[in-house]
PDB file of C-alpha atoms in Angstrom:
ATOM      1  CA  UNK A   1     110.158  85.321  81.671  1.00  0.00           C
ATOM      2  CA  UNK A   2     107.870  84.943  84.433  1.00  0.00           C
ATOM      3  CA  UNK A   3     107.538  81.780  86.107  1.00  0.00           C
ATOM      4  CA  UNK A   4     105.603  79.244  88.755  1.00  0.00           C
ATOM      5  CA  UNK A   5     108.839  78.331  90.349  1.00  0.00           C
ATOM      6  CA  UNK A   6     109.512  81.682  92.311  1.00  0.00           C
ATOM      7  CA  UNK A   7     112.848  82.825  93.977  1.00  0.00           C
ATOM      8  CA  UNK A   8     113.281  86.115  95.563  1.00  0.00           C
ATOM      9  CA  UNK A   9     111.845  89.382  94.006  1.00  0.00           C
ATOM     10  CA  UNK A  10     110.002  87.522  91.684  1.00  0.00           C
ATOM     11  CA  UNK A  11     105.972  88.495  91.161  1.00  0.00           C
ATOM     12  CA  UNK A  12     104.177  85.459  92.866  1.00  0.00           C
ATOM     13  CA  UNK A  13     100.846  87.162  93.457  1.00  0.00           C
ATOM     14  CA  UNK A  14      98.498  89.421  92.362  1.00  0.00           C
ATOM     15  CA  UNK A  15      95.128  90.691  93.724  1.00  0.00           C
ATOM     16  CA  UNK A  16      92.214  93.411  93.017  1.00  0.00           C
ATOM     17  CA  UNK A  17      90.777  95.807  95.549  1.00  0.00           C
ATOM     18  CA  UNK A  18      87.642  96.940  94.026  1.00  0.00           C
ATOM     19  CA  UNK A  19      84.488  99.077  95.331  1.00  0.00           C
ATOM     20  CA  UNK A  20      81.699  96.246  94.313  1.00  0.00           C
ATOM     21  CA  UNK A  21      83.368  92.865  93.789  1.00  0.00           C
ATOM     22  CA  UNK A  22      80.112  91.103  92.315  1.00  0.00           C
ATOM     23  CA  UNK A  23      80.478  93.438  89.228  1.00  0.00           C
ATOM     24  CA  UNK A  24      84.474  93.131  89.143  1.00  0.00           C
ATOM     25  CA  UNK A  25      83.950  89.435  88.872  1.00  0.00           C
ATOM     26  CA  UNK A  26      81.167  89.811  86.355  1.00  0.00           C
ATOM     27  CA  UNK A  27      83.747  91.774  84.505  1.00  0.00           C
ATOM     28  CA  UNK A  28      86.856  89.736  84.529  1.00  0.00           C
ATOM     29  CA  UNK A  29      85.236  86.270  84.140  1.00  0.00           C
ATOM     30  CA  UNK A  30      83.575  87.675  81.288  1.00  0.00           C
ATOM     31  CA  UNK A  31      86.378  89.573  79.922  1.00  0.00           C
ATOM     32  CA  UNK A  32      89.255  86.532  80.049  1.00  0.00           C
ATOM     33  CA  UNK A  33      87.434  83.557  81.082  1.00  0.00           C
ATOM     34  CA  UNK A  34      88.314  83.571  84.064  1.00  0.00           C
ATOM     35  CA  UNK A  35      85.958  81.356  87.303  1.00  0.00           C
ATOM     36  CA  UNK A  36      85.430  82.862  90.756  1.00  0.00           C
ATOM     37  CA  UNK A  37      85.698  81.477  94.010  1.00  0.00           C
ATOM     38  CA  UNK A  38      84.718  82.877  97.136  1.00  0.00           C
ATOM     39  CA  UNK A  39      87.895  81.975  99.857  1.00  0.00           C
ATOM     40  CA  UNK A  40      84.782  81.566 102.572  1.00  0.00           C
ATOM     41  CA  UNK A  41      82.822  83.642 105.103  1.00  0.00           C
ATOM     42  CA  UNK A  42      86.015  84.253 107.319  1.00  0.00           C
ATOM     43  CA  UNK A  43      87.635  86.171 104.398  1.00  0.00           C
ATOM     44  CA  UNK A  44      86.153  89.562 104.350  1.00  0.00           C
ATOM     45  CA  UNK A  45      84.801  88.914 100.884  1.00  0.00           C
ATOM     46  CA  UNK A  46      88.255  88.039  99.262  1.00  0.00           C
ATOM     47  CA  UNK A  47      88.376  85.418  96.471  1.00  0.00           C
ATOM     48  CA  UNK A  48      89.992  83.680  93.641  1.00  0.00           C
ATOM     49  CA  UNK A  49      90.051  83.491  89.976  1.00  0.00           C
ATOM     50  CA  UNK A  50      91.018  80.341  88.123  1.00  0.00           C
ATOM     51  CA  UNK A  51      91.748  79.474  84.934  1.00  0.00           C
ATOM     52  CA  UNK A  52      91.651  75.277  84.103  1.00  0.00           C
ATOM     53  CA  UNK A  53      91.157  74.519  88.150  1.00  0.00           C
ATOM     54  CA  UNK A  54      94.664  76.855  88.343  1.00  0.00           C
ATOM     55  CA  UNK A  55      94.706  80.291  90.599  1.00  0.00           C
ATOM     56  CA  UNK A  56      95.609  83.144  88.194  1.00  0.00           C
ATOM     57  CA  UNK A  57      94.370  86.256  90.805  1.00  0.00           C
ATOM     58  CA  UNK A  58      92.703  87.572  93.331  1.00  0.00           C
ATOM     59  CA  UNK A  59      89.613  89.827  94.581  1.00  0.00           C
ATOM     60  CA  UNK A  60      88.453  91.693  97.343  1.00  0.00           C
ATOM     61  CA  UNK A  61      86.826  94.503  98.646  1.00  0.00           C
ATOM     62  CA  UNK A  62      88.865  97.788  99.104  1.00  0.00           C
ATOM     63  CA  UNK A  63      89.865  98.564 102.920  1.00  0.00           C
ATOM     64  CA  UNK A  64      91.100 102.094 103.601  1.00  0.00           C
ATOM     65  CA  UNK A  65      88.779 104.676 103.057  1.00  0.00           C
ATOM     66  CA  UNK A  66      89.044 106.893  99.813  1.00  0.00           C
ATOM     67  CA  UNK A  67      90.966 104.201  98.104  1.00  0.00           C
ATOM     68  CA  UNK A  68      91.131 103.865  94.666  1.00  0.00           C
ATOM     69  CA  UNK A  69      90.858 100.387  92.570  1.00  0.00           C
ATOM     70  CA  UNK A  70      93.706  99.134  91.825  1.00  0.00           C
ATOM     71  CA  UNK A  71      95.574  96.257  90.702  1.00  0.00           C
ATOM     72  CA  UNK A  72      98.436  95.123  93.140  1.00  0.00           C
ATOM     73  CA  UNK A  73     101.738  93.529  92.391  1.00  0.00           C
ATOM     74  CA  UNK A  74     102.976  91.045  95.136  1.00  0.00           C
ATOM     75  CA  UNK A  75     106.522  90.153  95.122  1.00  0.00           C
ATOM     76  CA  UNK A  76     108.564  87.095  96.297  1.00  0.00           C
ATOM     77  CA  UNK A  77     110.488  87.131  99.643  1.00  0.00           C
ATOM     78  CA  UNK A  78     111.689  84.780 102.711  1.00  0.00           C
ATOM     79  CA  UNK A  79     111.114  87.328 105.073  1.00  0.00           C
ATOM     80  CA  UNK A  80     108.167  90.042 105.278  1.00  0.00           C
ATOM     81  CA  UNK A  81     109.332  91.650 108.187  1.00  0.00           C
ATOM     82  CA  UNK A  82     113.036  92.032 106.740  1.00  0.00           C
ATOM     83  CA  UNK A  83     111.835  93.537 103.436  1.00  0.00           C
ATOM     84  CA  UNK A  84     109.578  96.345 105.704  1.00  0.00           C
ATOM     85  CA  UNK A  85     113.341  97.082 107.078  1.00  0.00           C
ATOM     86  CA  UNK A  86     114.785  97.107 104.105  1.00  0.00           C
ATOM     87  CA  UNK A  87     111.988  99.264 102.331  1.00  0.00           C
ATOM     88  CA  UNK A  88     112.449 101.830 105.142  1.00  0.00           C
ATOM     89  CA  UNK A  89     116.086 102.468 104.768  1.00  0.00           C
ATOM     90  CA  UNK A  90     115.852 102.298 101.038  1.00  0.00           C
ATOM     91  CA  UNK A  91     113.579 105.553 101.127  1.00  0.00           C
ATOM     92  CA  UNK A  92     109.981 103.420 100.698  1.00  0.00           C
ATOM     93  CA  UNK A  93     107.130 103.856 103.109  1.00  0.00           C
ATOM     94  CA  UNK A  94     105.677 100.681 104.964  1.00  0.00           C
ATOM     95  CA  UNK A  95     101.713 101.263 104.185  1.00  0.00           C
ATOM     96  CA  UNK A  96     100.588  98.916 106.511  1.00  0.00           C
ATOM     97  CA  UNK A  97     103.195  96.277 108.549  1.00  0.00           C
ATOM     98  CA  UNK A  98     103.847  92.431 107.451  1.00  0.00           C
ATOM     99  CA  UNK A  99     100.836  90.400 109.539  1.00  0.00           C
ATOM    100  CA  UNK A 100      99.736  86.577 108.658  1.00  0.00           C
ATOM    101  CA  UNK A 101      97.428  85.662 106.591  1.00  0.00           C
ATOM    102  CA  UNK A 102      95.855  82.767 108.161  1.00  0.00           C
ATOM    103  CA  UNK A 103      98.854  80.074 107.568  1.00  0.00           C
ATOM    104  CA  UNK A 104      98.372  81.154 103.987  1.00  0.00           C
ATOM    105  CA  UNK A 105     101.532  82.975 104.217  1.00  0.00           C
ATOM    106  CA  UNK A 106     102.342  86.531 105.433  1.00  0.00           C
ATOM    107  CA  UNK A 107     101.987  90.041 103.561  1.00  0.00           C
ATOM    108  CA  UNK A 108     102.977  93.565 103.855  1.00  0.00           C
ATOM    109  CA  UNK A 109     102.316  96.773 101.896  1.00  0.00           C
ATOM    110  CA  UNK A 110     104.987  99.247 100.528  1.00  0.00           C
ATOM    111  CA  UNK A 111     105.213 102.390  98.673  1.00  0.00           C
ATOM    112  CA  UNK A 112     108.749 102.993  96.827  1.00  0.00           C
ATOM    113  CA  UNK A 113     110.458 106.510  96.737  1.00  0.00           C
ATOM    114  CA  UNK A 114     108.773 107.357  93.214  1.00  0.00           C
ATOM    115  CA  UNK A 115     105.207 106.691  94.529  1.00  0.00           C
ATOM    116  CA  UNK A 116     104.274 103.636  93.467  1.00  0.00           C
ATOM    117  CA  UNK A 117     102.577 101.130  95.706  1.00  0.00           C
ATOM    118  CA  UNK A 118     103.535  97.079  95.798  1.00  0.00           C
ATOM    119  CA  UNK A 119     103.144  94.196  98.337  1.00  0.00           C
ATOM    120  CA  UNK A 120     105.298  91.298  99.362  1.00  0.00           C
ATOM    121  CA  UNK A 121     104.038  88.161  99.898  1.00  0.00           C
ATOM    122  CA  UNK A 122     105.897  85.522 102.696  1.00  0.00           C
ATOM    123  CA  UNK A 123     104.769  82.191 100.884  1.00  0.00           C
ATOM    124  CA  UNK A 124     103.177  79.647 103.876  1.00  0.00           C
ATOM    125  CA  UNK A 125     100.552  76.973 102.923  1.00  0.00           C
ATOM    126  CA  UNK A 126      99.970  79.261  99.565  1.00  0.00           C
ATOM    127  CA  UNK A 127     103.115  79.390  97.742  1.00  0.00           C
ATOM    128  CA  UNK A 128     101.708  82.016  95.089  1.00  0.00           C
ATOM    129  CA  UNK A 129      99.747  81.687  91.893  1.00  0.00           C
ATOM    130  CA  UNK A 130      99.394  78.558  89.933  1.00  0.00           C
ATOM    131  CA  UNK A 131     100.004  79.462  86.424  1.00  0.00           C
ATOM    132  CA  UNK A 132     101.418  82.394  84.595  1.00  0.00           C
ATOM    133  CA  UNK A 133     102.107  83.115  81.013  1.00  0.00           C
ATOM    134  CA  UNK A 134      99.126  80.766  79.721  1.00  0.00           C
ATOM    135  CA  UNK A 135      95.950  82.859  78.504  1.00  0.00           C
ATOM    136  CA  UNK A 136      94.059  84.170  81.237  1.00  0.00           C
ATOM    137  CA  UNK A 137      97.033  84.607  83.451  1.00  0.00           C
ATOM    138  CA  UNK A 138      99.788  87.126  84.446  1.00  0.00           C
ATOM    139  CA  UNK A 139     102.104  87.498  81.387  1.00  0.00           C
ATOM    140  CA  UNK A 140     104.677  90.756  82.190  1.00  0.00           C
ATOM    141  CA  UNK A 141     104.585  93.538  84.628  1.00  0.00           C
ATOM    142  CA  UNK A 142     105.547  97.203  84.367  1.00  0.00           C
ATOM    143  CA  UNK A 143     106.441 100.111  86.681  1.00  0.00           C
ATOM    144  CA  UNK A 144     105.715 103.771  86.151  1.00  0.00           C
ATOM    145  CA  UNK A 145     107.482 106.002  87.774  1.00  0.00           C
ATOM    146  CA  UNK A 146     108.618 110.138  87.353  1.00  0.00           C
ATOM    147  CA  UNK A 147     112.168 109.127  87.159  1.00  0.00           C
ATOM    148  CA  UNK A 148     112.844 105.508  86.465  1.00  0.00           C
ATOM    149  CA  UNK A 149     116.620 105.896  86.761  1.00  0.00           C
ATOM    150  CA  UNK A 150     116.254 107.176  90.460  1.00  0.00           C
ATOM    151  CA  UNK A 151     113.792 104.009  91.653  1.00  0.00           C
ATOM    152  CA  UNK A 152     116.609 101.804  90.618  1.00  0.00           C
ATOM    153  CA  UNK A 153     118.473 102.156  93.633  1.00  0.00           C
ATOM    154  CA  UNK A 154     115.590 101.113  96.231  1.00  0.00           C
ATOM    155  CA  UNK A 155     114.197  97.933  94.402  1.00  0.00           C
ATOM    156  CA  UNK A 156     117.695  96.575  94.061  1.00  0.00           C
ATOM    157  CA  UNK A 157     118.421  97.330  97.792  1.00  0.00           C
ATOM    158  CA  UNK A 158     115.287  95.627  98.665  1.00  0.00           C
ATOM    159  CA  UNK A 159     115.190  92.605  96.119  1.00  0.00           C
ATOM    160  CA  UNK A 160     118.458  92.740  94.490  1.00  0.00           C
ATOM    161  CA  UNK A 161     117.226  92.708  91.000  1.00  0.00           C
ATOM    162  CA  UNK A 162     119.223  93.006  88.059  1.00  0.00           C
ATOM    163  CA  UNK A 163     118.754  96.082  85.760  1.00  0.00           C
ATOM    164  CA  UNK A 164     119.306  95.933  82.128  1.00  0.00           C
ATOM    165  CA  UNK A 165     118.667  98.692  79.724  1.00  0.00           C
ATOM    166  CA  UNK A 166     117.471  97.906  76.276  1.00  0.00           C
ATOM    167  CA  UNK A 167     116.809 100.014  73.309  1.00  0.00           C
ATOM    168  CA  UNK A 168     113.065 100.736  72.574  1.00  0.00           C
ATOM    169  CA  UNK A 169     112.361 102.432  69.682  1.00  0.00           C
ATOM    170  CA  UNK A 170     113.954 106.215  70.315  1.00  0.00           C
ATOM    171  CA  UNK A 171     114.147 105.572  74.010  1.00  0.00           C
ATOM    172  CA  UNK A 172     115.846 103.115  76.584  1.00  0.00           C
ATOM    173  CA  UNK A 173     113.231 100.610  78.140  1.00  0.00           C
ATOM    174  CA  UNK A 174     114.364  99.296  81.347  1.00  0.00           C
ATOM    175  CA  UNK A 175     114.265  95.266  81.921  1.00  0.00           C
ATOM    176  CA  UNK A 176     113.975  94.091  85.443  1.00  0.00           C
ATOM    177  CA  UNK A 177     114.770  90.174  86.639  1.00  0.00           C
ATOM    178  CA  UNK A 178     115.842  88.427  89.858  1.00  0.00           C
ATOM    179  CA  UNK A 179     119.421  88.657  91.396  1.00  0.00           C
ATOM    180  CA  UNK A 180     119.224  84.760  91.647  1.00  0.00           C
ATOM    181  CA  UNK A 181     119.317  84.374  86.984  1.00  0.00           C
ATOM    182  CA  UNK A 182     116.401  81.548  87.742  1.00  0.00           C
ATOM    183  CA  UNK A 183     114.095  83.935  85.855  1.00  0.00           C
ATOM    184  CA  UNK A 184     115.421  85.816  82.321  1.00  0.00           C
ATOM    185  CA  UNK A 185     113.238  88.899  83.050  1.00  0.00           C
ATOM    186  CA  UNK A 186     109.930  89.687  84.839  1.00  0.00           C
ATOM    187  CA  UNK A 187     109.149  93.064  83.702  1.00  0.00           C
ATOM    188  CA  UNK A 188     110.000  96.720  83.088  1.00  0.00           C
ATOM    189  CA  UNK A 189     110.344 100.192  83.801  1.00  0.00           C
ATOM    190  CA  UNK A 190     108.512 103.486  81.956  1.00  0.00           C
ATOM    191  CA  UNK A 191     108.495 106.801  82.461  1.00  0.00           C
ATOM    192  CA  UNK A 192     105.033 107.894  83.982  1.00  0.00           C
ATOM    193  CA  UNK A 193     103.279 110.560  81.774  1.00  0.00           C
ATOM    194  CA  UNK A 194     102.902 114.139  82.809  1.00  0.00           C
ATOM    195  CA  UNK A 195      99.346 114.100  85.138  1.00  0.00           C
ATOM    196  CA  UNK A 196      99.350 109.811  85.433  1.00  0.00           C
ATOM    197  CA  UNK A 197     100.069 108.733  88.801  1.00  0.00           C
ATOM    198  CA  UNK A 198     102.849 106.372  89.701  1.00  0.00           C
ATOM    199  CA  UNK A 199     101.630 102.310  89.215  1.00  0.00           C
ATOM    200  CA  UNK A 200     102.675  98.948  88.870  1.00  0.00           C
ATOM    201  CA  UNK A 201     101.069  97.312  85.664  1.00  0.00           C
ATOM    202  CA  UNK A 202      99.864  93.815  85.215  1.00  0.00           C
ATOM    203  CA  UNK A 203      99.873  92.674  81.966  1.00  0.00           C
ATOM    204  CA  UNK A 204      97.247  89.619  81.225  1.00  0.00           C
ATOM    205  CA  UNK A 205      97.953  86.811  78.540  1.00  0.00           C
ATOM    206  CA  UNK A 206      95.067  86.915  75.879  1.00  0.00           C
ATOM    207  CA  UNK A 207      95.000  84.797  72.800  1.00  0.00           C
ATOM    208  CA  UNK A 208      93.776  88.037  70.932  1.00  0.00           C
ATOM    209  CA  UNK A 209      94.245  91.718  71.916  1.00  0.00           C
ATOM    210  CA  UNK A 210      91.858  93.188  69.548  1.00  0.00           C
ATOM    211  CA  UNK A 211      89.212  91.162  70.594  1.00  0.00           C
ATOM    212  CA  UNK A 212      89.688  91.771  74.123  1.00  0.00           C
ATOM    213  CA  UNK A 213      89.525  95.533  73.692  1.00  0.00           C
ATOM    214  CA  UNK A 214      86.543  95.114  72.184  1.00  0.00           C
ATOM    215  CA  UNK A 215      84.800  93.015  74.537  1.00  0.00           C
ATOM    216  CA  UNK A 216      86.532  95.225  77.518  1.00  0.00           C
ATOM    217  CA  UNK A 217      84.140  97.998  75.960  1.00  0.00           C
ATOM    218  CA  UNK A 218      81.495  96.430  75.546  1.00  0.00           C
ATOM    219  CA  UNK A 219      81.478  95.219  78.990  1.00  0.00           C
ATOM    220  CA  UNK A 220      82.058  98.558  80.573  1.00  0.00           C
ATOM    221  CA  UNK A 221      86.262  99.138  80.596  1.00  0.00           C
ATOM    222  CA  UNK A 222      88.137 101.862  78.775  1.00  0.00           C
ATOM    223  CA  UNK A 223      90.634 102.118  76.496  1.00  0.00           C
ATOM    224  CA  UNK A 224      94.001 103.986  77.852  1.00  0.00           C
ATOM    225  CA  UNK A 225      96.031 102.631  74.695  1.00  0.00           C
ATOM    226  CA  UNK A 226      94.965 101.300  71.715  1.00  0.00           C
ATOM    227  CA  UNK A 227      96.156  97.892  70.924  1.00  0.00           C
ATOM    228  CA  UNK A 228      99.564  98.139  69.090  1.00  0.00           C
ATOM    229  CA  UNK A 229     102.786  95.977  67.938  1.00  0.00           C
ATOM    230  CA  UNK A 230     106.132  95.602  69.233  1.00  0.00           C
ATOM    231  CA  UNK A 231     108.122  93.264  67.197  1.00  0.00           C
ATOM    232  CA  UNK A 232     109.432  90.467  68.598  1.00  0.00           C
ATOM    233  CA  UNK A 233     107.507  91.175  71.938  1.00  0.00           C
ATOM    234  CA  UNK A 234     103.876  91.203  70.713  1.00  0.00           C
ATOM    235  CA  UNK A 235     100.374  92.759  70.229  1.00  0.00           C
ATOM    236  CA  UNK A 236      99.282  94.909  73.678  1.00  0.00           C
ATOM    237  CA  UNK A 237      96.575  97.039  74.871  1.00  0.00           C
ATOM    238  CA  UNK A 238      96.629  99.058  78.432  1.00  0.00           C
ATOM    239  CA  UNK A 239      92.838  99.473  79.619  1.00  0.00           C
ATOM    240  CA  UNK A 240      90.976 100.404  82.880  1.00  0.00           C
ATOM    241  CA  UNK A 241      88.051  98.435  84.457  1.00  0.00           C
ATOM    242  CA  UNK A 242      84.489 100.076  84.808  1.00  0.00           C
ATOM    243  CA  UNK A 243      85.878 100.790  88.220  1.00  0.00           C
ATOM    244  CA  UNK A 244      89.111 102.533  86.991  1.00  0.00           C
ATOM    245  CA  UNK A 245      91.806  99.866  88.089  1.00  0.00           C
ATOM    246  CA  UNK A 246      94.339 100.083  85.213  1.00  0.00           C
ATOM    247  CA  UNK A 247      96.030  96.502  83.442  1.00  0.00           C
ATOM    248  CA  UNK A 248      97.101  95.468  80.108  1.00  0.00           C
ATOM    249  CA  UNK A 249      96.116  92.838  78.120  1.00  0.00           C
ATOM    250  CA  UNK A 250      98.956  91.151  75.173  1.00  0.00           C
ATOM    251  CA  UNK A 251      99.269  88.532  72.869  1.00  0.00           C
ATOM    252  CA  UNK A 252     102.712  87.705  72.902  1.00  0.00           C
ATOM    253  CA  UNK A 253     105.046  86.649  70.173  1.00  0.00           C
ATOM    254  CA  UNK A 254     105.365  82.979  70.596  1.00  0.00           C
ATOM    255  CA  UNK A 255     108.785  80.996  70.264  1.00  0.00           C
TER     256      UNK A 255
END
């Protein structure tokens, strides 16, 4: 399960590049209570939400022209430049080069062999978010790729992460944690559906699924899967912003 006390390969970050922040933020801290704070007039118009004083995610504006919004996954490592390395021999593409954030930390930007984009994220001054798992915060993540059998190779080259396969209803769903055991599992792998494009998915903690599809509506999102039941996992729902950046909420089964 995903944790605050991170170890390499583990998500510690996550952040939203949107085309008009003020509505994204109208959005969200409508949508899952979430409070906004600006990171100041040096930071290109990149903030914070919070949830009970606590950072849960990010916002900013996107950068690179014709971008799409987008949720993006950060992972966990010691070394920013060695994971661009790594990435590159692996068969990933370096989308932009590690740099510093301030003494925040330091970042770089990857794309793995089956398309789908993630970041990396050196810890500094910010160690990574402040709470996960609580409502309002990140609760699982999910890669979609064409082949998920043939991304296996790269993201345990790069981070080392375990792979477990687990039956999942007529299928085989593929469970992802850290080489270092300090973290059961942190998310999975699906195949991506004929005409999707390949994503990382953030999946948001919500004390009621239903009701969060409804307000997600209501406040200008869309509906990409109805909310549905997995037993002994939980009560999910995958839905886009008005802007068309794709997450999940879930209500998960509680132990």
């Amino acid at each position: 399960m995903l944790t605050t006390q991170y170890v390499t390969g583990a998500p510690n970050w996550i952040d939203l590049g949107t085309p008009d922040t003020e509505a994204a933020v109208a959005f969200y801290t409508r949508l899952l209570g979430w409070e906004y704070q600006s990171a100041g007039p040096d930071s290109g118009g990149y903030g914070f939400f919070h949830v009970g004083g606590k950072t849960v995610a990010a916002v900013g504006p996107l950068m690179d022209e014709g971008a799409s919004s987008a949720w993006v996954l950060y992972f966990q490592t010691p070394d920013a430049d060695a994971t661009a390395k790594a990435v590159r021999e692996a068969g990933g593409v370096v989308r932009f080069e590690p740099f510093d954030v301030f003494t925040n930390g330091r970042m770089g930007g990857f794309t793995d062999p089956g398309g789908a984009e993630f970041a990396v994220w050196q810890p500094g001054e910010t160690k990574g978010l402040d709470a996960v798992r609580v409502p309002g915060s990140l609760a699982w993540t999910e890669l979609y790729v064409p082949d998920p059998s043939a991304v296996r190779p790269f993201y345990q080259a790069v981070f080392d992460w375990r792979v477990e396969e687990t039956p999942f209803g007529d299928a085989t769903y593929i469970v992802l944690s850290t080489a270092e055991g300090q973290e059961p599992d942190f998310g999975g792998v699906m195949p991506l559906q004929p005409g999707d494009r390949p994503h990382w998915l953030v999946y948001f903690e919500v004390a009621d699924s239903d009701a969060a599809v409804e307000n997600a509506r209501e406040l200008g999102g869309e509906v990409i899967v109805p909310p549905m039941s997995v037993e002994g996992v939980g009560r999910f729902a995958i839905l886009t912003d008005p802007f068309g950046a794709r997450f999940a909420v879930i209500t998960s089964v509680t132990t």
